[in-house]
Structure formats: structure tokens, C-alpha cells
XYZ file of C-alpha atoms in Angstrom:
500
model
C 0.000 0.000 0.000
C 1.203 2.986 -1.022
C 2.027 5.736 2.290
C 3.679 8.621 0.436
C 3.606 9.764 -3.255
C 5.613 13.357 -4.168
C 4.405 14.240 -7.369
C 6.174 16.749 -10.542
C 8.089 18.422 -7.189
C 9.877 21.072 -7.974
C 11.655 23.866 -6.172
C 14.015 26.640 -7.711
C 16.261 29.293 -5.062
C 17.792 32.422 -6.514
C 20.442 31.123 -9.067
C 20.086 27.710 -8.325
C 17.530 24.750 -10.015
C 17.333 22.612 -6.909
C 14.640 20.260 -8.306
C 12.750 19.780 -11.900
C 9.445 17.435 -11.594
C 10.738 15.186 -8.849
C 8.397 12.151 -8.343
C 9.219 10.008 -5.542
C 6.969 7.453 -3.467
C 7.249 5.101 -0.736
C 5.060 1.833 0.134
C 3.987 0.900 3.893
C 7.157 -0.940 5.432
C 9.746 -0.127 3.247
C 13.144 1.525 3.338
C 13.562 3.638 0.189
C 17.417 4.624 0.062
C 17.763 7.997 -1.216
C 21.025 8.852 -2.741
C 23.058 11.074 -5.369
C 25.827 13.728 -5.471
C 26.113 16.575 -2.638
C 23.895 19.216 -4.724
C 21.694 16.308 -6.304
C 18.709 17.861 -4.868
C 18.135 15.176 -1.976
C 17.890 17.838 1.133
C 15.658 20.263 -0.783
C 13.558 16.974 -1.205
C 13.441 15.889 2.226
C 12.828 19.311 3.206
C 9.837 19.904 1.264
C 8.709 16.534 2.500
C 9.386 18.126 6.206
C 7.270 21.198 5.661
C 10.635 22.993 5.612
C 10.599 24.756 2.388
C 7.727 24.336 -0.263
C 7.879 23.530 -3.469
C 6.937 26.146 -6.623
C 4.760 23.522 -8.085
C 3.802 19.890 -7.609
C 1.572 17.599 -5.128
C 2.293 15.383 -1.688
C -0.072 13.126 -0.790
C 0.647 11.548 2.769
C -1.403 7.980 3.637
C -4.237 9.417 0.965
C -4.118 12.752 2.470
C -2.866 15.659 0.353
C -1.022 17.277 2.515
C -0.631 20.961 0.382
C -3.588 21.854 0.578
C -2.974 23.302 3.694
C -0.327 25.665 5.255
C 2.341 22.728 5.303
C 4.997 23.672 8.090
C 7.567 21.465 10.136
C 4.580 21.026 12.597
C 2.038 20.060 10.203
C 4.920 17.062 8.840
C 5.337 16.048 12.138
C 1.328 15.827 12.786
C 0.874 14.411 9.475
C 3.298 11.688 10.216
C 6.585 12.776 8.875
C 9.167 12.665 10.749
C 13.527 13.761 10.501
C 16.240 12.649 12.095
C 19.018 14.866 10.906
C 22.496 14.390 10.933
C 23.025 16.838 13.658
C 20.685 15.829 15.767
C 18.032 18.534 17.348
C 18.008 17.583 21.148
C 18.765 19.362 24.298
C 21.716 18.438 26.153
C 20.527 19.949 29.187
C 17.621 18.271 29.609
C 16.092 14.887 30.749
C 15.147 12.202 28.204
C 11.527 12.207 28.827
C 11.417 16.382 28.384
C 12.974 15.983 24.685
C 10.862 13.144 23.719
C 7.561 15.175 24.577
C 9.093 18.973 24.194
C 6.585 20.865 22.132
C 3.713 18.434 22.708
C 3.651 18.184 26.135
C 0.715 15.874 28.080
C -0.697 18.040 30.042
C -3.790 17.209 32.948
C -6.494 19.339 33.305
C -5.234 21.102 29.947
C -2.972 23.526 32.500
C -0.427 21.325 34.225
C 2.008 19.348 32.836
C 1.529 15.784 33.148
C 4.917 14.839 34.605
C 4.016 10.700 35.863
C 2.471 10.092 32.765
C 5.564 11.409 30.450
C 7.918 9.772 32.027
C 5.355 6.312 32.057
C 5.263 6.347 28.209
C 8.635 7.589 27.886
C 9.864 4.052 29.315
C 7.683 2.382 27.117
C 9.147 4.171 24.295
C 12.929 3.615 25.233
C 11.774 -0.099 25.324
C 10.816 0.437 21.820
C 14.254 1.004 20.617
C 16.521 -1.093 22.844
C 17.439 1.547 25.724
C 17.799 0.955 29.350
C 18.276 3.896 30.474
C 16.578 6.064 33.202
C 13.944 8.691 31.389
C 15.177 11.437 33.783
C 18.585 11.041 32.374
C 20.143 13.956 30.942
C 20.691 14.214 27.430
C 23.936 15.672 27.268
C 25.055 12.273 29.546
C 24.543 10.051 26.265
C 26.547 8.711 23.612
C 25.842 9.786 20.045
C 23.961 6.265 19.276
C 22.279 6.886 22.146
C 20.628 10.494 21.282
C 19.728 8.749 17.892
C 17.894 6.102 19.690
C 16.120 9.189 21.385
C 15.146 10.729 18.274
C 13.560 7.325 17.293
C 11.605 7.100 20.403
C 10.493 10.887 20.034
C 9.257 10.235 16.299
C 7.114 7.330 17.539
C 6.016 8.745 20.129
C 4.310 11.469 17.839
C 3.013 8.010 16.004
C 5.161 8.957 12.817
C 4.439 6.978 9.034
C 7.193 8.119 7.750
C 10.851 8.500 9.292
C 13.518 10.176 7.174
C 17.122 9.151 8.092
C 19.942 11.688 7.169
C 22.975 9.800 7.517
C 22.330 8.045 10.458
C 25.709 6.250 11.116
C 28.350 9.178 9.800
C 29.481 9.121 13.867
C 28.523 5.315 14.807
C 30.739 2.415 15.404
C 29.923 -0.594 13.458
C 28.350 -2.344 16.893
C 26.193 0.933 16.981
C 25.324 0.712 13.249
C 23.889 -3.197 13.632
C 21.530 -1.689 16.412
C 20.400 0.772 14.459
C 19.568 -1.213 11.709
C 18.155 -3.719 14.084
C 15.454 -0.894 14.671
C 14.753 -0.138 11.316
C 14.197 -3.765 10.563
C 11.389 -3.895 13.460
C 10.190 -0.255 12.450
C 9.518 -1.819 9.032
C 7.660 -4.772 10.489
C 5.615 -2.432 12.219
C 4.394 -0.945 8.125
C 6.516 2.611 9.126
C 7.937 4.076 5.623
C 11.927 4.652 5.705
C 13.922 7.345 4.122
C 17.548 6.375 4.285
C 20.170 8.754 3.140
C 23.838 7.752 2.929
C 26.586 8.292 1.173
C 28.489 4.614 2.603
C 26.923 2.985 -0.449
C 27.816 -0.677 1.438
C 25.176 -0.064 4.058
C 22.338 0.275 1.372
C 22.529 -2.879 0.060
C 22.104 -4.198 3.752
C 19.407 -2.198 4.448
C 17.377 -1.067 1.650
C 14.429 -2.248 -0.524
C 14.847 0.287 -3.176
C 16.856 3.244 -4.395
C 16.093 6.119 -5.932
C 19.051 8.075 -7.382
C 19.015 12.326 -7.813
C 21.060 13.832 -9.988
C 21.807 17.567 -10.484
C 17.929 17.961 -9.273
C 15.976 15.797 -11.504
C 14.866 11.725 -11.041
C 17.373 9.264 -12.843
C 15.645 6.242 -11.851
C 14.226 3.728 -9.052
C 14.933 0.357 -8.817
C 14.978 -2.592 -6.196
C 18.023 -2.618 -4.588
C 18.680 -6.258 -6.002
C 18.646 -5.445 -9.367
C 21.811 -2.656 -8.646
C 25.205 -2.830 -7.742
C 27.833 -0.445 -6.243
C 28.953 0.502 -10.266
C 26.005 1.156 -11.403
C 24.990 3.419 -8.540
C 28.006 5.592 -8.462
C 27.630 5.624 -12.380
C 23.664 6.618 -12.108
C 25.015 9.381 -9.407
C 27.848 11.208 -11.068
C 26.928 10.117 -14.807
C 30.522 8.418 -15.551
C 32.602 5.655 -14.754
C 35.006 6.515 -11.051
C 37.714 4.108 -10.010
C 39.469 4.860 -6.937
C 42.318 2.285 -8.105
C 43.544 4.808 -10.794
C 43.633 7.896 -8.144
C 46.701 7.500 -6.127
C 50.562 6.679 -7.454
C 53.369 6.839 -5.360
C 55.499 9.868 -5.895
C 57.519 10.387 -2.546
C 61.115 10.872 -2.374
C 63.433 9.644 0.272
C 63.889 13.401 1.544
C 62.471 13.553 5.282
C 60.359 17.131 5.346
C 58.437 16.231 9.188
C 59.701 14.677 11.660
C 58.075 13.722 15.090
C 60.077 12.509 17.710
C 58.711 11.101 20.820
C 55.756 13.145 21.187
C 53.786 12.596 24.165
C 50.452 14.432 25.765
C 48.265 14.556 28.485
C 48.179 10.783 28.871
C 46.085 10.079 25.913
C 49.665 10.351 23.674
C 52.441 8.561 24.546
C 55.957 8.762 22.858
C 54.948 8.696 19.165
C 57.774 9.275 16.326
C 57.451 9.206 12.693
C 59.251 10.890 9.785
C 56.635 12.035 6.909
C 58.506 12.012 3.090
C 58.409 14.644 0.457
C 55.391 13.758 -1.346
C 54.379 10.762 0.437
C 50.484 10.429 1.916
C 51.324 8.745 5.606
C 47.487 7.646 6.802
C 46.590 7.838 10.559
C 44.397 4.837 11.421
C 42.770 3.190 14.278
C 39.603 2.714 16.596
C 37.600 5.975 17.687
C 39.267 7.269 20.716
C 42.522 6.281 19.610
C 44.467 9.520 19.150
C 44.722 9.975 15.778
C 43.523 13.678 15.512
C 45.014 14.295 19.123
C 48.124 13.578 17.580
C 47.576 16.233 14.667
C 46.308 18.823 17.109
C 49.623 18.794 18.919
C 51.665 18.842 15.590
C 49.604 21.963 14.544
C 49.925 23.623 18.581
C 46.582 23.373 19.015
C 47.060 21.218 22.183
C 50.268 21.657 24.131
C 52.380 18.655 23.796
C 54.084 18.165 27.188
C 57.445 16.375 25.798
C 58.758 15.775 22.339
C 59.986 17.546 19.247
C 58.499 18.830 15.924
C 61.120 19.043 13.157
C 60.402 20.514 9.663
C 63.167 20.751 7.029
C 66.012 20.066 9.944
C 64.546 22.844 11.683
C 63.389 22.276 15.106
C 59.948 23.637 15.472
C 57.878 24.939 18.487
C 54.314 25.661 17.027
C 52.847 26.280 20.040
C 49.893 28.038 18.143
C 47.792 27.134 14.917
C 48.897 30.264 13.327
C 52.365 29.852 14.113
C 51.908 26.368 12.444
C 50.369 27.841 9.448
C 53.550 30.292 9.031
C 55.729 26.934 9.153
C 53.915 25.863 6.499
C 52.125 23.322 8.082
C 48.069 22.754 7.597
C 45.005 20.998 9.293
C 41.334 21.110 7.473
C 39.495 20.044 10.378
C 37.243 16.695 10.403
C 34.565 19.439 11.559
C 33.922 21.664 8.306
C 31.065 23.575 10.089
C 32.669 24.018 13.843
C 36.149 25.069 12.955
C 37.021 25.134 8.665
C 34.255 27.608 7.698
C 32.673 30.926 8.383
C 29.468 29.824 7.966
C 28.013 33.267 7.476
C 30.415 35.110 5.579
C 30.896 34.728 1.917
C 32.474 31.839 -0.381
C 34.745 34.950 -1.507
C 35.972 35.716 1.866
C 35.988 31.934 3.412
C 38.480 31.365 0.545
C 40.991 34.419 1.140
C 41.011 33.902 4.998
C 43.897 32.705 5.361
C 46.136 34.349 2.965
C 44.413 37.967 3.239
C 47.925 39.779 3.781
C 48.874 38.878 -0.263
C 45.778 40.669 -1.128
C 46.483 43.880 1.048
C 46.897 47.012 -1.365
C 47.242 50.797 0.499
C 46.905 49.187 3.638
C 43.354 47.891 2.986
C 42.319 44.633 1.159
C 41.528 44.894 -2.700
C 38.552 43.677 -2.872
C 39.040 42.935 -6.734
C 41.742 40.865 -6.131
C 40.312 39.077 -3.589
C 37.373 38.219 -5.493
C 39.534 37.556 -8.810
C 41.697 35.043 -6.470
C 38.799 33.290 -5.234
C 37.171 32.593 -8.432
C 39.930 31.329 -9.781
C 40.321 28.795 -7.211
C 36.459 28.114 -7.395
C 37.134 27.788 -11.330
C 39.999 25.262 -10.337
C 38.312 22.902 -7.635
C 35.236 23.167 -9.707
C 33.586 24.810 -6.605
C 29.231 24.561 -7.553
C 27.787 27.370 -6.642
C 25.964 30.517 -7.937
C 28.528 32.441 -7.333
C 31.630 33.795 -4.608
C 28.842 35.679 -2.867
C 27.014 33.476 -1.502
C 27.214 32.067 2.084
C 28.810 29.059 2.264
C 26.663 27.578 4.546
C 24.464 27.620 1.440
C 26.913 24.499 -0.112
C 26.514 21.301 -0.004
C 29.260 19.201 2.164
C 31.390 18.620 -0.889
C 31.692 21.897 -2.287
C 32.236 23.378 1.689
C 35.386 20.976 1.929
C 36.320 22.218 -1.300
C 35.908 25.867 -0.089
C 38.425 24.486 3.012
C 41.057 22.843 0.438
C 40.884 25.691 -1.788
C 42.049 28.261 1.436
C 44.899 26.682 2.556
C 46.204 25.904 -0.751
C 46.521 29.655 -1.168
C 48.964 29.594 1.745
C 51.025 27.162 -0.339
C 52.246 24.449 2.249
C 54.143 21.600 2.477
C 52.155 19.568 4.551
C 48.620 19.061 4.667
C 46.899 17.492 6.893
C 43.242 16.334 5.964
C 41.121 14.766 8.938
C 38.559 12.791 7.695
C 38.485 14.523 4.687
C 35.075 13.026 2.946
C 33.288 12.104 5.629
C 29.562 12.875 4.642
C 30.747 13.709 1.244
C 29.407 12.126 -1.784
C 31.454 9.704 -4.314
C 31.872 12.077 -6.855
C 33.075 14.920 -4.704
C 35.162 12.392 -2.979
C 37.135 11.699 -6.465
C 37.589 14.915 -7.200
C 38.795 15.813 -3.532
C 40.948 12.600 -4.267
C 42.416 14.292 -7.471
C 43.113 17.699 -5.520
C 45.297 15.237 -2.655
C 47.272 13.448 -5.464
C 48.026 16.866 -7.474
C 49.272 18.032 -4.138
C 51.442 15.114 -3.834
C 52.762 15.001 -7.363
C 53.887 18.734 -6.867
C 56.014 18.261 -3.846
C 53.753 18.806 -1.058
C 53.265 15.942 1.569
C 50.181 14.904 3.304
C 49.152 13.034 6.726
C 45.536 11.818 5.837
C 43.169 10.792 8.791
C 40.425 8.718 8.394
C 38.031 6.072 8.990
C 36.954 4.967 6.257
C 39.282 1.603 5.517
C 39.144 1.565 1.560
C 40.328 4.966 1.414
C 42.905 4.029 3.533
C 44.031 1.667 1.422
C 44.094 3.288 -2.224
C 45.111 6.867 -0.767
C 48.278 6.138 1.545
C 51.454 5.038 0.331
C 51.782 3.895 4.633
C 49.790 3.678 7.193
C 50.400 4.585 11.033
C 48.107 2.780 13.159
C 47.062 3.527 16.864
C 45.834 2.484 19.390
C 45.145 4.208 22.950
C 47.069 6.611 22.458
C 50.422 4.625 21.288
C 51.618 3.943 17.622
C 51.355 0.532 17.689
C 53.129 -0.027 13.723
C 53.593 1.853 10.816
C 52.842 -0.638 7.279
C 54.408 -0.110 3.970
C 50.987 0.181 1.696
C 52.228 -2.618 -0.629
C 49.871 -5.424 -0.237
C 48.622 -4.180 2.661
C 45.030 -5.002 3.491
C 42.425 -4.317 6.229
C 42.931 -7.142 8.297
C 46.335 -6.473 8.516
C 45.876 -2.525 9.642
C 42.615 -3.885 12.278
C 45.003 -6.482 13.815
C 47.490 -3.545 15.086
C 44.406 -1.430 16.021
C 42.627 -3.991 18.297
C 46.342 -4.398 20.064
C 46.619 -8.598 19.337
C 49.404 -10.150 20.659
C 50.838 -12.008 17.481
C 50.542 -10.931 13.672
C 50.422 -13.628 11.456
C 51.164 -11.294 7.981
């Protein structure tokens, strides 16, 4: 039975087609994986969907219920049935479990006072519901990440939602956390609830979805049962050509040493870690959340003090004992955290590009403005940056082109090493090749990079080694020739013996 059909949607912002006669439906207990390229169109979707934004022409109908006819806002969706679980997930830290779930629609006795005993009753039932023991007077802010997810769940049923939309749900779960969570969309299904699931780790849709419909560049390429695809032809229905990461990344270091760490310890969470980093080599960090891989880049940068060991960059001892300083040595971090710490959200593509190198563009004593904006679009022009223009805010990009935004500042302060955390973490495949293609031309020009990340195939194509840790402690660091993942995980779960 059909719960949701989105009909001819379509939704245009100034400069910018976001979506040209979008149909897309769902039946009673499925999961309907929605995917395509940062900028496909699949947030402006959802958020129509949401009552966040609505669209210049076409129809929703919710379980037979056209739900345009009326004055569709977030709080109609949510009383219609619809209901989000972002990415960054919209709870308060600060307070209790049971006063999220019901915040906004409060049970109330006597139609004055709030019906405390009675929240907190169905609030247990509801953590039930998705697998948490936990007290409902617990404070938000006193949970794990999977845990505040589970929440959300529990809040969208308890406003007895049709239809839950998941924005990549498992960008910050463990793989333990991510089988749970599927777990409850397996039952959720059972129970004839409609699933939205949005991800760019292509793997996990295969495990979890029924069907797929792919977006690209705002209009409908096609939907099909997720047995009848495979991972080539989605990433060739996403970006509209053939990607292979296997023809990204050559070797092109030298045997010249341009970073060396030497017994760098910190705070008890870093313990006497060395390493030399080669002129145009890409050294990957790896190993288990929590085990200091972008501690250890915080303290090469200065952002945290290291309390013993030495930084040396060209033979030159260095003391970095700020980011800036850092910068000036010609050393660079683009933060895991594009949002938090690598953009100015509000400010301007223009400007979030010249940041960092502003005192090349001072003329008189003030900034040109021309050449500022003549530098920026050249980089835009270069990193094939999409968007309207170098006006805009960049919180108005996508993920992919706000990384790019990152890359494309510090490589005006030309450095030699580069240090990407996580660097396409929420990012889709075809952005990912072309961040890819920005790394290696880094590489092939002389510049060096320490890559951090997660995400084991990238490990494996972009490094030439690999550093793994664990606790705090570099437990080996593997020549990537042959290497594989079993052979990195056995170093990061500490075992005693490895058998090669």
C-alpha cells in the first residue's frame, strides 16, 4: 500500500535549479534509500517533504491525504506523520530524556499542568521500543551519540510517525552501533513505518534497503529494487561516468624527510609517538575511535600543548605552540569538523576562501577587494567549486563543495604539509574523487600529506603507509604494498601475534 507519493516536485532558489518534476513514493514498510551527489537535490527533497521549504509547483499526498492543501509547516509534517532525524541531531543536552521526547507536545492534565508521571510512564515504554535501558530522567547531554539517535527514534514514535527520514544516520557510529540501528529499522519496518535512508556509505544500502532512488543535479534518474543494482552502477547513475578509486593514487615520494616527530607525548592520551613524513608521500593515521589519531595532529599543529617531544620541519626544530604559528611553518590541518572550525558559515564563499592568505591581497593598507574576489574565483574555477557564485554564504553548499571551499584556502597559503582529517566524511562519491584528485596533485607537486580517516578503503588506495594507533600509542607503521584491512585492524585492536 502505497504511504507517500511526491508528485512533478519542484523547487528553484535564486540562481540555483534545486529540483525539476521530482516524483518520488514510498510503500507501507519499506526503506527507500535515497542517494546522489552533494547538490543532487536530496535535502531540498526531504525538506519539502518536512514542511521545511515548499515547493513552486507539484503535489504530496501523505497515507491518501494531500497534505498541500494546507499551510504545510515542520509542525504540520510532524502531525501528518513525517518525521527527521538529521544528521546533527536537534536535542537538548541539558535536559532529561523524557522532556525531549515530549518537548513541544507536552501531556498536560487538566489542559494547564504538565503531566509529569504520565511522560515519564510512556517515555519508558518508548525507550523499550528502541533497545534503551536507560533512566527517562537522564540527561541528554550524559549520552553517547547512538544513544541520542535512539532518542530521536523514540520521540518520532512517540508522535506516532508513518514516515521517518534518516539523514545519515551512522556518519558518527561504530559498526556495533550501526547493527543496532539497523536492528530498529528492521522492526520499524515490520511495524508498516515508511523509511527514508540517506547515505553516502553505499555498502550499508545494500544491507538495508528495498529500493533506491538516485538524484542527480535535481531531476529523477531512476528507481529500482536494490537487487537489481550494484555499487557501479549506482556511483555511475550518481555522477553520470565511470570513477575508479584504483587509478587515483601513485606513489610519488622521495626519500627526503620534510616532518619529523620525535617522541611526542600528551596529556596521557599520547604517549611517545615518532614518525618521519617524506616529500610527497600520503602517511594515513588509522585506528579505533578514541585512539588519538587527531590528538596527535592537534599537537603537531599547537593546538594542544604537547608536554614532551619535538616537531622538526626541514632540519629545523619547530615549536608551534599556536595554529597560526603552524600555518607560518607551512604546516596545515582542514578540520574533520567543516562547520565548527574550517568555515565561516556566514560570511561569503569569496571571503571563506581568502582567509587565510588575506595579507597577499592587502593594497594601500586595505584589502583589494578585486583581487580578492579575482583570487577566489579562480580557485572556485579550479576545484570546480558549484555554486551561484563567490557571494554566496557558504553555509548555502553542499558538504562537498564546503570541503572544497576548506582545500581551496589553505592551498593559497602554499604548504608543504597538509593534513586532511577525515576529509570526505559525509561527502558524496563524486566529490570524494575529485577531492581525491586535488590530494594526489598536491602530492605530485612536492607537497606531503598526513591523511586521517576512517573509512578503511580509502585508507588503502590513498596512503602510500599507514600509522596505526591504538590508545594513544603507535602501535606499527605498514608499507601500503599489499597491505590489506585485516592487517591494519590487527594492530588497532592491540593482538598479541601478527600472522602477515
Amino acid at each position: 500500500m502505497t504511504l507517500l507519493e511526491m508528485s512533478s516536485i519542484s523547487k528553484e532558489f535564486p540562481g540555483v535549479k534545486a529540483l525539476e518534476n521530482v516524483d518520488f513514493s514510498i510503500e507501507k514498510g519499506e526503506v527507500r534509500i535515497l542517494i546522489g551527489e552533494n547538490g543532487a537535490g536530496k535535502s531540498t527533497l526531504m525538506k519539502i517533504l518536512a514542511g521545511v521549504y515548499k515547493p513552486d509547483k507539484g503535489s504530496i499526498i501523505v497515507d491518501g491525504e494531500d497534505v498541500l492543501e494546507e499551510n504545510y509547516t515542520p509542525r504540520k509534517a510532524i502531525e501528518t506523520g513525517v518525521a527527521t532525524i538529521y544528521q546533527e541531531l536537534n536535542l537538548n543536552n541539558y535536559t532529561s530524556i523524557y522532556e525531549n521526547i515530549f518537548s513541544g507536545k507536552e501531556l498536560t492534565r487538566n489542559r494547564l499542568f504538565i503531566n509529569k508521571s504520565e511522560e515519564i510512564k510512556k517515555c519508558k515504554t518508548l525507550l523499550q521500543k528502541v533497545g534503551l535501558d536507560i533512566s527517562p530522567m537522564e540527561k541528554v547531554g550524559n549520552l553517547s551519540i547512538a544513544q541520542m539517535q535512539m532518542i530521536e527514534i523514540a520521540k518520532a514514535l512517540a508522535f506516532n510517525a508513518k514516515i521517518i527520514i534518516f539523514d545519515e544516520p551512522t556518519s558518527s557510529l561504530t559498526e556495533t552501533e550501526t547493527r543496532t540501528l539497523f536492528k530498529i529499522i528492521n522492526e520499524l519496518k515490520e511495524n508498516g513505518i515508511g523509511i527514508v535512508y540517506i547515505s553516502h556509505r553505499l555498502e550499508e544500502l545494500f544491507e538495508i534497503g528495498d529500493s533506491c532512488t538516485v538524484l542527480r543535479d535535481g531531476t529523477l534518474i531512476d528507481t529500482k529494487p536494490v537487487a537489481e543494482l550494484t555499487v557501479e552502477t549506482l556511483i555511475q547513475m550518481m555522477v553520470g561516468r565511470c570513477v575508479d578509486s584504483d587509478d587515483v593514487h601513485s606513489s610519488h615520494f622521495s626519500n627526503e624527510v620534510v616532518l619529523e616527530i620525535k617522541n611526542l607525548s600528551w596529556d596521557e592520551k599520547l604517549h611517545d609517538i615518532s614518525f618521519q613524513l617524506r616529500k610527497g608521500e600520503c602517511l594515513a593515521f588509522s585506528g579505533l575511535v578514541g585512539s588519538g589519531r587527531t590528538e596527535l595532529a592537534k599537537c603537531i599543529i599547537g593546538e594542544y600543548k604537547r608536554d614532551s617531544g619535538e616537531i622538526i620541519m626541514n632540519g629545523k626544530t619547530l615549536n608551534n605552540k599556536s595554529v597560526q604559528e603552524s600555518v607560518k611553518n607551512k604546516i596545515v590541518y582542514l578540520s574533520e569538523d567543516r562547520k565548527k572550525d574550517g568555515l565561516f558559515l556566514k560570511h561569503s564563499v569569496c571571503r571563506n576562501i581568502s582567509i587565510s592568505s588575506l595579507d597577499r591581497l592587502i593594497k594601500g593598507g586595505l584589502i583589494s577587494l578585486k583581487k580578492e574576489k579575482e583570487t577566489a574565483l579562480k580557485s572556485i574555477k579550479e576545484l570546480t567549486v558549484k555554486t551561484p557564485n563567490s557571494k554566496v554564504n557558504a553555509e548555502t553548499l553542499s558538504g562537498g563543495n564546503q570541503q572544497k571551499v576548506i582545500i581551496a584556502k589553505w592551498l593559497l597559503t602554499d604548504g608543504e604539509v597538509y593534513i586532511f582529517d577525515e576529509p570526505t566524511r559525509g561527502i558524496d562519491v563524486g566529490a570524494k574523487f575529485e577531492i581525491y584528485n586535488v590530494m594526489e596533485e598536491l602530492l605530485q607537486n612536492g607537497a606531503s600529506i598526513i591523511m586521517i580517516s576512517s573509512d578503511m578503503p580509502e585508507v588503502l588506495n590513498m596512503s602510500d603507509r599507514v600509522l596505526v594507533m591504538r590508545e594513544g600509542y603507535c602501535e606499527a607503521i605498514l608499507e601500503n604494498n599489499g597491505l590489506c584491512q585485516e592487517d591494519i585492524f590487527h594492530y588497532a585492536i592491540g593482538a598479541n601475534k601478527y600472522n602477515g
